[in-house]
Coordinates of C-alpha atoms in Angstrom, one line a residue:
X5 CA -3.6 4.9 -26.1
X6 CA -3.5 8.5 -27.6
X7 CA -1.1 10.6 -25.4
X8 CA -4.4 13.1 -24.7
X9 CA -5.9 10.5 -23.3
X10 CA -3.2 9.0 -21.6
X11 CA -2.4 12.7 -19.7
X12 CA -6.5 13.4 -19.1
X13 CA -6.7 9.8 -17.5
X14 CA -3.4 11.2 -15.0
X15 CA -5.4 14.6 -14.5
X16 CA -8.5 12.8 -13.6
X17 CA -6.5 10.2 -11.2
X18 CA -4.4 13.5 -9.6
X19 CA -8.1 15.0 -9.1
X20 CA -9.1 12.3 -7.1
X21 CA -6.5 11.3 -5.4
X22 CA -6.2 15.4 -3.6
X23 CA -9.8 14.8 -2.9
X24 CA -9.3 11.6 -1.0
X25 CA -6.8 11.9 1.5
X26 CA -4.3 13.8 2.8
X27 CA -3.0 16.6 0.1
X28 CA -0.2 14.9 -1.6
X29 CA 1.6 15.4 -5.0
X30 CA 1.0 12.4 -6.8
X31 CA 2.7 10.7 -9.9
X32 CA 1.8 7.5 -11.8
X33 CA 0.4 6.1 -15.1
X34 CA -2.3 3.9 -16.1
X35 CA -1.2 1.7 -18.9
X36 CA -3.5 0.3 -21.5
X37 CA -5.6 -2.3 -20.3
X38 CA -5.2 -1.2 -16.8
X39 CA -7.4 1.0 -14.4
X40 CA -7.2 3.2 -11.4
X41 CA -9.8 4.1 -9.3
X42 CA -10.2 5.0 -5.6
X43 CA -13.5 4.6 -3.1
X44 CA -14.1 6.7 -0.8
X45 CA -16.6 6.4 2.6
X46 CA -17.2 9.2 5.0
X47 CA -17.7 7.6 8.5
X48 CA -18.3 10.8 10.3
X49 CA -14.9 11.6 11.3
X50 CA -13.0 8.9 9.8
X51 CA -12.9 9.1 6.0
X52 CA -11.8 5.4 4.5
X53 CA -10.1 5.2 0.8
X54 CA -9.6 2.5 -0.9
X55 CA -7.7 3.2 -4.4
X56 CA -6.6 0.4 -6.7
X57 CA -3.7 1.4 -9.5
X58 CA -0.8 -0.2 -11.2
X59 CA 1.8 2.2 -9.5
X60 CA 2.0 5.6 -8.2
X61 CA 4.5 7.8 -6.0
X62 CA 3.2 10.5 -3.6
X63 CA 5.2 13.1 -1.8
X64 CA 4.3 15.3 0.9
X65 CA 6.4 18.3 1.9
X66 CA 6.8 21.3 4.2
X67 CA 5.3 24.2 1.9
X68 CA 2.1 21.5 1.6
X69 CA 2.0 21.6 5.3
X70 CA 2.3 25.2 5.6
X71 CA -0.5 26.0 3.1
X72 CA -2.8 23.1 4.0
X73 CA -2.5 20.6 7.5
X74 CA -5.9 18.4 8.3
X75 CA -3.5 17.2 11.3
X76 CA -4.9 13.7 10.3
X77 CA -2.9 9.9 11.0
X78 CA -3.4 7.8 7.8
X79 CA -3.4 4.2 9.1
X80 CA -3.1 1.9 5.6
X81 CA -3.6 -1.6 4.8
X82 CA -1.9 -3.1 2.1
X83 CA -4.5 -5.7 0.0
X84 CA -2.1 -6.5 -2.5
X85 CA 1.4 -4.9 -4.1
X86 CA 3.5 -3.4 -2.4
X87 CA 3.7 0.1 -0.6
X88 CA 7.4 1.7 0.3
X89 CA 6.8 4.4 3.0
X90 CA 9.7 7.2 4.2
X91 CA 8.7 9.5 7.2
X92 CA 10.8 10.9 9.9
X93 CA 14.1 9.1 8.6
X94 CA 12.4 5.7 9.0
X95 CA 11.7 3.4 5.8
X96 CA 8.6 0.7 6.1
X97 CA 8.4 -1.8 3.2
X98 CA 5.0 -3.2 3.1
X99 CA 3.4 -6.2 1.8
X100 CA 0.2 -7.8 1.9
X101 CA -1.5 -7.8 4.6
X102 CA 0.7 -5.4 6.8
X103 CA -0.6 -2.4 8.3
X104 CA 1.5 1.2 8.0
X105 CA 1.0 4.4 9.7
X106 CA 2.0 8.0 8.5
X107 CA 1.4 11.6 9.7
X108 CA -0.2 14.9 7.7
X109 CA 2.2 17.0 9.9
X110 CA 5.8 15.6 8.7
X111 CA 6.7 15.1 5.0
X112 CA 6.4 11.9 3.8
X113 CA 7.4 9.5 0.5
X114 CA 5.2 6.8 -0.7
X115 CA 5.9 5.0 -3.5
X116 CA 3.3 1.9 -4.4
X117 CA 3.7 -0.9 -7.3
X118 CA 2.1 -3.8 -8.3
X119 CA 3.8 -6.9 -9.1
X120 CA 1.2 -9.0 -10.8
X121 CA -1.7 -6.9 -11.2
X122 CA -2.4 -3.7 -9.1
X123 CA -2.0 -2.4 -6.0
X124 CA -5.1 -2.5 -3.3
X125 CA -5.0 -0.4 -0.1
X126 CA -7.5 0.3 2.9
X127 CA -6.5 4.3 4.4
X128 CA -8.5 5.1 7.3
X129 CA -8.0 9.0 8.3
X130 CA -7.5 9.5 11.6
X131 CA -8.0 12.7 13.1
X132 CA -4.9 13.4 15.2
X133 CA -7.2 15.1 18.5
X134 CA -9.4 12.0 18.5
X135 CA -6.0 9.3 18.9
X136 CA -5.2 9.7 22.7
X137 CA -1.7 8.6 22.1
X138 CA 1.2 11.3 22.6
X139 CA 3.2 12.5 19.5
X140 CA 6.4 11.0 21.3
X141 CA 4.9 7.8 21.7
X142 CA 3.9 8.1 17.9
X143 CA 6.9 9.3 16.2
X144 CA 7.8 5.3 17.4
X145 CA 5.3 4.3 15.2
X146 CA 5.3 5.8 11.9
X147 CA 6.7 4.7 8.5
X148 CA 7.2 1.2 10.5
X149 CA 5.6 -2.0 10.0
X150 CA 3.3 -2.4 12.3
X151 CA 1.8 -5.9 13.7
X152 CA -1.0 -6.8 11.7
X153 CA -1.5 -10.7 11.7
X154 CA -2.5 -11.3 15.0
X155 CA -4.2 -9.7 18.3
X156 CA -5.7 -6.3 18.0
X157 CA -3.6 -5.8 14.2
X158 CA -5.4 -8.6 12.6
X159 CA -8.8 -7.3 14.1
X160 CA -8.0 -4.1 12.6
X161 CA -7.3 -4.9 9.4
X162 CA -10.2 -7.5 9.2
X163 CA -12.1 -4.1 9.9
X164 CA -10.9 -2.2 7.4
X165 CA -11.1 -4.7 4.4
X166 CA -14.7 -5.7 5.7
X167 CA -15.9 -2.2 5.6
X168 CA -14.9 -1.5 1.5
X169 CA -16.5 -5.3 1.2
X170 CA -19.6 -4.3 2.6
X171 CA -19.3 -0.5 1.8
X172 CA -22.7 -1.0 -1.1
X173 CA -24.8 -2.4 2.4
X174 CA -23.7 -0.3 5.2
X175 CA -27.1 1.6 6.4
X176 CA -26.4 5.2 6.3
X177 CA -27.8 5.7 10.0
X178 CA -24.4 3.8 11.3
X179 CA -21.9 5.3 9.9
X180 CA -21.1 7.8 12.6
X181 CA -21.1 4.4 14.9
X182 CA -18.8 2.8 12.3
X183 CA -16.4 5.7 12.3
X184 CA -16.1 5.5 15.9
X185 CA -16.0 1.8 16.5
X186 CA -12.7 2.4 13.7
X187 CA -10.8 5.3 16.0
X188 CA -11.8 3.1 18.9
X189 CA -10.0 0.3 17.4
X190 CA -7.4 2.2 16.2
X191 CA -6.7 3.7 19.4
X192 CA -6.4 0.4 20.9
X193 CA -4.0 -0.7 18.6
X194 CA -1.5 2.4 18.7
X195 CA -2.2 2.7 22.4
X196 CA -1.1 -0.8 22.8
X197 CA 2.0 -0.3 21.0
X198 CA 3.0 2.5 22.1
X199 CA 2.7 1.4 25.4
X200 CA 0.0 2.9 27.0
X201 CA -2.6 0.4 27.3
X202 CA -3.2 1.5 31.0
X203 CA -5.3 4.3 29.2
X204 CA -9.1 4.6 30.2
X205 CA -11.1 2.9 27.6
X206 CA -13.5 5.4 28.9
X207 CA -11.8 8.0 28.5
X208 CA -10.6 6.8 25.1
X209 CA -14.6 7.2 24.0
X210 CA -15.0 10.2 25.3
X211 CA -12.5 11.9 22.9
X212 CA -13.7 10.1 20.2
X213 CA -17.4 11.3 20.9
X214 CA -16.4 14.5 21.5
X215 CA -14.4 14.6 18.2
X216 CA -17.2 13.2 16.3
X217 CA -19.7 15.9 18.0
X218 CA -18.0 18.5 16.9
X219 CA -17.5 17.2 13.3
X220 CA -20.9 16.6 12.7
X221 CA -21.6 20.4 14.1
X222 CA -18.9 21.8 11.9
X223 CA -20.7 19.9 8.5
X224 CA -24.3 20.9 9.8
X225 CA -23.3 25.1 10.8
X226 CA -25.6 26.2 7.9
X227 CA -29.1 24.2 9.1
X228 CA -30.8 26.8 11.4
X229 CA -33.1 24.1 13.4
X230 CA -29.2 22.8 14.2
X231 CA -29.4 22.5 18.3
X232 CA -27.9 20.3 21.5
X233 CA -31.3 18.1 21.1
X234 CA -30.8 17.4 17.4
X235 CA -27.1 16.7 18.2
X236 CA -28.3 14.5 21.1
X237 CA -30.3 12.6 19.5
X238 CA -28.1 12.1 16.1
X239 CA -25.7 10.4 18.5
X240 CA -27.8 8.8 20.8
X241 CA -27.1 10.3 24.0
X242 CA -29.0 12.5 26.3
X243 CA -28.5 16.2 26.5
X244 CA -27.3 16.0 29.5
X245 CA -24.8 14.0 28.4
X246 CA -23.8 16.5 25.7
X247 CA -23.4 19.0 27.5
X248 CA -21.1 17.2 30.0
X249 CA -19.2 16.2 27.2
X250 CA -18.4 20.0 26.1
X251 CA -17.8 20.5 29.7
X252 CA -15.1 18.7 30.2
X253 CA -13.2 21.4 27.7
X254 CA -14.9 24.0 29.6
X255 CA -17.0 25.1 26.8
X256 CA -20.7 25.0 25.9
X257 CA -22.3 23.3 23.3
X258 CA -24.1 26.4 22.0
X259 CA -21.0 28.4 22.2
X260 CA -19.2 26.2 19.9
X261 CA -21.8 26.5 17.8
X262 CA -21.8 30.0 17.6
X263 CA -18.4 30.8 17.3
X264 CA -17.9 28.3 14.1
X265 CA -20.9 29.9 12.7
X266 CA -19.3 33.4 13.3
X267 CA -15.9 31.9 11.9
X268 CA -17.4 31.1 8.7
X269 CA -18.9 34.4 8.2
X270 CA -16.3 36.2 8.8
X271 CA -14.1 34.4 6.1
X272 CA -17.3 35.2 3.9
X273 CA -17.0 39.0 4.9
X274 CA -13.4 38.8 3.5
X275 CA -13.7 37.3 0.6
X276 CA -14.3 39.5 -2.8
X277 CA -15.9 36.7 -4.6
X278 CA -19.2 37.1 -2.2
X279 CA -19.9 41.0 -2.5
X280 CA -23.1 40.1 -4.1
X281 CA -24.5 38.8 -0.7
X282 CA -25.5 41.1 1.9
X283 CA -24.0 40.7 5.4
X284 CA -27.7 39.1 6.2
X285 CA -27.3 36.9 3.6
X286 CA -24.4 35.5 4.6
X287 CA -25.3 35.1 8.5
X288 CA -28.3 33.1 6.5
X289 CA -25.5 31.1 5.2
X290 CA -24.7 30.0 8.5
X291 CA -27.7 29.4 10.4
X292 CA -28.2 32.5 11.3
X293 CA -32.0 33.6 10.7
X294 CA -32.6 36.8 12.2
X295 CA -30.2 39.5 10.6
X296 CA -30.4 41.5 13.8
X297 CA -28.9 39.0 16.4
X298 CA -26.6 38.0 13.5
X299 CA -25.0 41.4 13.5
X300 CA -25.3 42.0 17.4
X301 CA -23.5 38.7 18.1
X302 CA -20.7 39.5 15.0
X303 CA -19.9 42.6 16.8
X304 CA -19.5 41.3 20.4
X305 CA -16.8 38.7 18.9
X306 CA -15.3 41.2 16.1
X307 CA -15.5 44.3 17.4
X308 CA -17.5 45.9 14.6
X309 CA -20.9 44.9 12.5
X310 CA -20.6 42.9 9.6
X311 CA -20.8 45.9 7.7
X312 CA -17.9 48.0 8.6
X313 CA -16.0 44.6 8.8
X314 CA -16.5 44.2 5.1
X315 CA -15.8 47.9 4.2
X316 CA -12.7 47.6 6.3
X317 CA -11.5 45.2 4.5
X318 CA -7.6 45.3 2.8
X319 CA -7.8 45.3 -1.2
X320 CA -6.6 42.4 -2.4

């Protein structure tokens, strides 16, 4: 294979690979006859890879986590190969079949090679909030091999291999179920070996619910119709039961909604690249249809209309 083609086949994997998961630098080749490629399934807040290559190393360090933290657990299942992980001073060799856990907040090492053909991995991306475990209890648990053929391991990973099996007949309307059925599970597990399975499994859906609530909110910010009866209903619960759920971190439903709306614009206000849109425009962006209430509400949480907020803005 030319050495062009060789380098844009590494550019193209690198792409994909950032996209994915968890920012990583990544290294590897793809020899000739020999393929990479990675799926990829959003399940509302859980996003599940599954890449295939003949080897690769990825390294995570501090100035990555400084610039860019998703505060996401990346629980992976080996398929086949093998997969070395280094966190935290601990080492996990894994094989077939065995399950490994690693954190976005701490550096990691993970270097992955095939034997006989390439290596297969299931990543589901956990985010941190929605994994009622405490980060004591999980600094026990990563870059270790974790249990994974029997009890609530074997379940898991029986999970997580079924859903890239089945990923071409999932129905879109269960995915949000799906993704929560998978930080239920996953919950489960670490809970349980973390010791804490005197947790409230009710308690444990709750933060799950709530964490998938909010993600949906966060993706929908820019549909104006966006309200607690559409969010209600996406999820199937009541509104009542919405709005209980936002109470319980004394806040309401609408003002979340409002203040990521008004987060977004302000970062659009500050940014040179969108001086071509007026401030209305932008408020549009965001769901926010009347110009008037857009600028009212901007200047009750900033302290000045989207205007002077732009005008005031440092030169880059």
């Amino acid at each position: 294979m030319p050495v062009a083609e060789q380098l844009e086949r590494l550019r193209r994997w690198r792409e994909l690979t950032s996209r994915a998961r968890v920012p990583a630098r990544g290294t590897g080749t793809c020899p000739v006859g020999h393929r990479a490629s990675i799926m990829m399934m959003d399940l509302g807040q859980v996003r599940v890879t599954a890449p295939e290559f003949p080897w690769a190393r990825f390294v995570r360090t501090r100035g990555m986590i400084q610039r860019s933290d998703p505060q996401m657990l990346e629980l992976g299942l080996v398929v086949s190969g093998s997969v070395e992980v280094q966190q935290a001073r601990d080492t996990a060799s894994l094989g077939p079949g065995d399950l490994g856990l690693w954190d976005s907040s701490r550096p990691f090492e993970a270097m992955a090679l095939g034997a006989n053909g390439p290596v297969r991995m299931v990543i589901a991306g956990l985010p941190r909030r929605a994994v009622p475990v405490s980060e004591r209890a999980l600094r026990g648990l990563v870059a270790r091999g974790l249990p994974s053929h029997t009890g609530v391991g074997a379940v898991l990973g029986g999970v997580l291999h079924g859903l890239v099996e089945q990923a071409a007949t999932l129905p879109g309307s269960q995915v949000g179920r799906l993704g929560a059925a998978v930080v239920d599970l996953a919950s489960a597990f670490l809970a349980g070996l973390a010791g804490t399975e005197g947790l409230s499994s009710a308690t444990t859906r709750q933060t799950v619910l709530l964490s998938e609530v909010r993600s949906f909110i966060q993706q929908r910010l820019g549909e104006p119709q966006l309200s607690p009866t559409v969010i209600a209903e996406a999820h199937h619960i009541s509104v009542r039961s919405l709005h209980l759920l936002f109470q319980r971190d004394h806040e309401s439903v609408g003002a979340f909604i409002r203040e990521q709306r008004l987060r977004r614009c302000r970062a659009d206000l500050a940014d040179p690249l969108l001086d071509a849109l007026s401030a209305g425009e932008i408020g549009a962006r965001w769901g926010f249809t009347a110009p008037a209430v857009f600028s009212r509400a901007f200047k009750a949480r900033y302290g000045l209309p989207p205007g002077e907020y732009r005008r005031r803005r440092p030169s880059p």
